[in-house]
Amino acid sequence: MHLLDAIRDAFALLLSGDAELWQVIWVSLKTTVVALLFATPLAILLGYLIAARSFAGRRIVIWLVQASLSLPTVLIGLLLYLMLSRQGPLGDFRWLFSQSGIVAGQVLIALPVLISFTLAAVQAADLRLTETAVTLGASGWRVMFTVLYEVRFGVMAAVISGFGRVISEVGCAIMVGGNIAGDTRTITTAIALQTSKGEFAQGIALGMVLIVIALAINAVLLLLQGDPRTARGVS
């Protein structure tokens, strides 16, 4: 198929309201958002504690968290597949080849990203902020929320990066979800399947959706951040 013809057909699919296409998009958005709702609070808490507390083995923990960013998602999918299979320790949950299994895999994929970005943001915060809060008698929780509010844009960037990492991964979703039509087929697994079948129009259409999503969430971050020059009082 000619590239221009494929692009034209892709736009036609999106505008026609093709049920199968939009079902794939819905599954991707649903599982990604649910995974982030589970992963984000835990990751932000862990990222803050690792950055703000001194404990034995801290550097090793940071090394492991950062090293886990390089793990291929297909390896995470393989390990989770073994855990969720009938013979695995989590087989009783029956999450294999289900949206719950995809969510579990996405949580594992998102955690290192969210922890690392939060860790970096907290480490970059002004130490005087914590010292002042402690001097004023703030509790540990109040100090944490004060610091996290100060570095909120870094935390937002962590969430957006986690969202991008999760919604664009394919290896874990295929292995744990099974790419079942109408149930566990996501944008990326559908792109891989349709391209392998030579149906480029749907793959291009779904790729366009991913691009729009990426542009939209980053636009939201930019709007929330505002103009950094204005924040610093620079004309």
Short mmCIF file of C-alpha atoms in Angstrom, two decimals:
data_model
loop_
_atom_site.label_atom_id
_atom_site.label_comp_id
_atom_site.label_asym_id
_atom_site.label_seq_id
_atom_site.Cartn_x
_atom_site.Cartn_y
_atom_site.Cartn_z
CA MET A 1 0.00 0.00 0.00
CA HIS A 2 1.25 3.48 -0.87
CA LEU A 3 2.16 5.58 2.18
CA LEU A 4 -0.23 8.41 1.28
CA ASP A 5 -3.06 5.92 0.78
CA ALA A 6 -2.35 4.37 4.17
CA ILE A 7 -2.37 7.76 5.87
CA ARG A 8 -5.63 8.70 4.15
CA ASP A 9 -7.21 5.41 5.26
CA ALA A 10 -5.91 5.97 8.78
CA PHE A 11 -7.67 9.32 9.02
CA ALA A 12 -10.81 7.72 7.61
CA LEU A 13 -10.71 5.04 10.31
CA LEU A 14 -10.34 7.60 13.08
CA LEU A 15 -13.14 9.79 11.77
CA SER A 16 -15.49 6.89 11.05
CA GLY A 17 -15.66 5.94 14.73
CA ASP A 18 -14.51 2.39 14.02
CA ALA A 19 -15.59 0.41 17.11
CA GLU A 20 -12.64 -1.96 17.11
CA LEU A 21 -10.14 0.88 16.83
CA TRP A 22 -11.64 2.91 19.64
CA GLN A 23 -11.97 -0.17 21.84
CA VAL A 24 -8.20 -0.65 21.56
CA ILE A 25 -7.63 3.00 22.48
CA TRP A 26 -9.99 2.71 25.46
CA VAL A 27 -8.26 -0.40 26.81
CA SER A 28 -4.86 1.31 26.57
CA LEU A 29 -6.00 4.48 28.33
CA LYS A 30 -7.93 2.57 30.98
CA THR A 31 -5.12 0.20 31.95
CA THR A 32 -2.51 2.98 31.86
CA VAL A 33 -4.49 5.33 34.10
CA VAL A 34 -5.37 2.56 36.58
CA ALA A 35 -1.73 1.44 36.73
CA LEU A 36 -0.57 4.99 37.44
CA LEU A 37 -3.21 5.43 40.13
CA PHE A 38 -1.72 2.42 41.90
CA ALA A 39 1.94 3.19 41.22
CA THR A 40 2.16 6.96 41.69
CA PRO A 41 1.45 7.35 45.44
CA LEU A 42 3.79 4.50 46.37
CA ALA A 43 6.53 5.67 44.00
CA ILE A 44 6.40 9.29 45.19
CA LEU A 45 6.59 8.16 48.82
CA LEU A 46 9.53 5.84 48.11
CA GLY A 47 11.29 8.44 45.99
CA TYR A 48 11.00 11.02 48.75
CA LEU A 49 12.14 8.65 51.50
CA ILE A 50 15.15 7.47 49.51
CA ALA A 51 16.15 11.07 48.79
CA ALA A 52 15.48 12.50 52.25
CA ARG A 53 16.56 9.71 54.58
CA SER A 54 19.96 8.26 55.37
CA PHE A 55 20.06 4.50 55.84
CA ALA A 56 22.40 1.58 55.33
CA GLY A 57 22.54 0.52 51.70
CA ARG A 58 21.00 3.75 50.39
CA ARG A 59 23.43 4.02 47.48
CA ILE A 60 22.74 0.42 46.54
CA VAL A 61 18.99 1.09 46.53
CA ILE A 62 19.49 4.13 44.27
CA TRP A 63 21.69 2.06 41.97
CA LEU A 64 19.08 -0.70 41.73
CA VAL A 65 16.25 1.75 41.07
CA GLN A 66 18.19 3.48 38.31
CA ALA A 67 19.40 0.20 36.85
CA SER A 68 15.80 -1.07 36.67
CA LEU A 69 15.07 1.72 34.19
CA SER A 70 17.11 -0.21 31.66
CA LEU A 71 15.24 -3.48 32.05
CA PRO A 72 13.43 -4.41 28.83
CA THR A 73 9.69 -4.59 29.32
CA VAL A 74 9.57 -8.01 27.70
CA LEU A 75 11.74 -9.34 30.55
CA ILE A 76 9.32 -7.87 33.08
CA GLY A 77 6.53 -9.52 31.11
CA LEU A 78 8.31 -12.88 31.19
CA LEU A 79 8.86 -12.75 34.95
CA LEU A 80 5.26 -11.68 35.55
CA TYR A 81 4.01 -14.39 33.20
CA LEU A 82 5.82 -17.02 35.28
CA MET A 83 4.39 -15.52 38.48
CA LEU A 84 0.82 -15.42 37.16
CA SER A 85 0.77 -18.77 35.36
CA ARG A 86 -1.18 -21.64 36.90
CA GLN A 87 1.99 -23.09 38.39
CA GLY A 88 3.20 -19.68 39.58
CA PRO A 89 2.84 -18.29 43.12
CA LEU A 90 0.22 -15.77 41.97
CA GLY A 91 -1.69 -18.14 39.72
CA ASP A 92 -4.76 -18.12 41.98
CA PHE A 93 -5.41 -14.50 41.03
CA ARG A 94 -6.10 -15.61 37.43
CA TRP A 95 -4.73 -12.36 36.07
CA LEU A 96 -2.89 -13.90 33.15
CA PHE A 97 -4.33 -12.77 29.79
CA SER A 98 -6.53 -10.20 31.50
CA GLN A 99 -6.56 -6.44 31.93
CA SER A 100 -5.62 -6.91 35.58
CA GLY A 101 -2.45 -8.67 34.45
CA ILE A 102 -1.63 -5.80 32.10
CA VAL A 103 -2.16 -3.32 34.93
CA ALA A 104 0.15 -5.33 37.20
CA GLY A 105 2.86 -5.30 34.54
CA GLN A 106 2.42 -1.59 33.92
CA VAL A 107 2.73 -0.86 37.64
CA LEU A 108 6.08 -2.68 37.68
CA ILE A 109 7.20 -0.75 34.59
CA ALA A 110 6.09 2.64 35.94
CA LEU A 111 7.54 2.33 39.45
CA PRO A 112 11.25 2.76 38.54
CA VAL A 113 10.49 5.78 36.35
CA LEU A 114 8.35 7.49 38.97
CA ILE A 115 10.76 6.73 41.82
CA SER A 116 13.84 7.90 39.90
CA PHE A 117 12.30 11.19 38.75
CA THR A 118 10.86 11.92 42.20
CA LEU A 119 14.20 11.06 43.79
CA ALA A 120 16.02 13.44 41.46
CA ALA A 121 13.49 16.23 42.06
CA VAL A 122 13.69 15.94 45.85
CA GLN A 123 17.49 15.79 45.80
CA ALA A 124 17.52 19.02 43.78
CA ALA A 125 15.29 20.85 46.29
CA ASP A 126 16.75 23.58 48.48
CA LEU A 127 17.91 22.00 51.75
CA ARG A 128 16.93 25.16 53.62
CA LEU A 129 13.28 24.35 52.95
CA THR A 130 13.47 21.16 55.01
CA GLU A 131 15.57 22.81 57.71
CA THR A 132 13.11 25.69 58.03
CA ALA A 133 10.10 23.38 58.22
CA VAL A 134 11.75 21.27 60.92
CA THR A 135 12.76 24.38 62.87
CA LEU A 136 9.14 25.56 62.81
CA GLY A 137 8.08 22.25 64.34
CA ALA A 138 6.53 20.62 61.29
CA SER A 139 5.87 16.91 61.51
CA GLY A 140 7.58 14.45 59.20
CA TRP A 141 4.48 14.20 57.01
CA ARG A 142 4.16 18.00 56.84
CA VAL A 143 7.81 18.32 55.86
CA MET A 144 7.32 15.72 53.12
CA PHE A 145 4.27 17.45 51.67
CA THR A 146 6.03 20.82 51.83
CA VAL A 147 9.05 19.52 49.92
CA LEU A 148 6.91 17.67 47.38
CA TYR A 149 4.85 20.79 46.77
CA GLU A 150 8.06 22.74 46.16
CA VAL A 151 9.21 20.18 43.57
CA ARG A 152 5.71 19.53 42.21
CA PHE A 153 6.69 20.21 38.61
CA GLY A 154 9.42 17.59 38.83
CA VAL A 155 6.88 15.15 40.26
CA MET A 156 4.46 16.02 37.44
CA ALA A 157 7.21 15.32 34.96
CA ALA A 158 7.74 11.97 36.67
CA VAL A 159 4.06 11.07 36.26
CA ILE A 160 4.03 12.13 32.61
CA SER A 161 7.21 10.17 31.90
CA GLY A 162 5.69 7.16 33.64
CA PHE A 163 2.54 7.54 31.56
CA GLY A 164 4.57 7.67 28.37
CA ARG A 165 6.68 4.68 29.35
CA VAL A 166 3.62 2.59 30.20
CA ILE A 167 1.29 3.42 27.32
CA SER A 168 4.05 2.93 24.73
CA GLU A 169 5.39 -0.43 25.93
CA VAL A 170 4.54 -3.57 24.00
CA GLY A 171 6.54 -6.54 25.31
CA CYS A 172 4.88 -6.94 28.70
CA ALA A 173 1.39 -6.23 27.34
CA ILE A 174 1.69 -9.01 24.77
CA MET A 175 3.11 -11.60 27.17
CA VAL A 176 0.78 -10.93 30.09
CA GLY A 177 -2.29 -9.68 28.20
CA GLY A 178 -2.18 -12.05 25.23
CA ASN A 179 -3.33 -9.38 22.74
CA ILE A 180 -6.95 -10.59 22.90
CA ALA A 181 -9.26 -8.60 20.62
CA GLY A 182 -11.84 -6.56 22.54
CA ASP A 183 -10.26 -7.32 25.90
CA THR A 184 -6.48 -7.01 26.26
CA ARG A 185 -5.43 -5.59 22.91
CA THR A 186 -3.69 -2.26 23.47
CA ILE A 187 -2.53 0.43 21.07
CA THR A 188 1.02 -0.88 20.83
CA THR A 189 0.11 -4.56 20.56
CA ALA A 190 -2.49 -3.70 17.90
CA ILE A 191 0.12 -1.74 15.94
CA ALA A 192 2.49 -4.71 16.05
CA LEU A 193 -0.24 -7.13 14.98
CA GLN A 194 -1.73 -5.03 12.19
CA THR A 195 1.67 -4.14 10.77
CA SER A 196 2.68 -7.80 10.69
CA LYS A 197 -0.52 -8.49 8.73
CA GLY A 198 0.21 -5.70 6.27
CA GLU A 199 -2.73 -3.59 7.47
CA PHE A 200 -0.83 -0.35 7.82
CA ALA A 201 -3.83 1.98 7.96
CA GLN A 202 -4.91 0.89 11.42
CA GLY A 203 -1.31 0.89 12.66
CA ILE A 204 -0.81 4.44 11.41
CA ALA A 205 -4.13 5.54 12.93
CA LEU A 206 -3.14 4.16 16.34
CA GLY A 207 0.30 5.72 16.00
CA MET A 208 -1.38 9.07 15.39
CA VAL A 209 -3.37 8.59 18.59
CA LEU A 210 -0.18 7.93 20.56
CA ILE A 211 1.38 11.11 19.16
CA VAL A 212 -1.70 13.16 20.05
CA ILE A 213 -1.73 11.74 23.58
CA ALA A 214 1.98 12.53 24.04
CA LEU A 215 1.52 16.09 22.78
CA ALA A 216 -1.57 16.62 24.95
CA ILE A 217 -0.09 15.48 28.27
CA ASN A 218 3.10 17.46 27.71
CA ALA A 219 1.04 20.52 26.80
CA VAL A 220 -0.79 20.15 30.12
CA LEU A 221 2.54 20.08 31.97
CA LEU A 222 3.74 23.21 30.17
CA LEU A 223 0.50 25.03 30.99
CA LEU A 224 0.76 24.08 34.66
CA GLN A 225 4.38 25.17 34.83
CA GLY A 226 3.67 28.55 33.26
CA ASP A 227 6.49 30.80 32.09
CA PRO A 228 9.63 30.06 34.17
CA ARG A 229 10.94 33.58 33.47
CA THR A 230 7.81 35.07 35.03
CA ALA A 231 8.17 32.77 38.05
CA ARG A 232 11.72 34.11 38.55
CA GLY A 233 10.63 37.69 38.04
CA VAL A 234 12.47 38.04 34.73
CA SER A 235 10.80 40.33 32.16
#
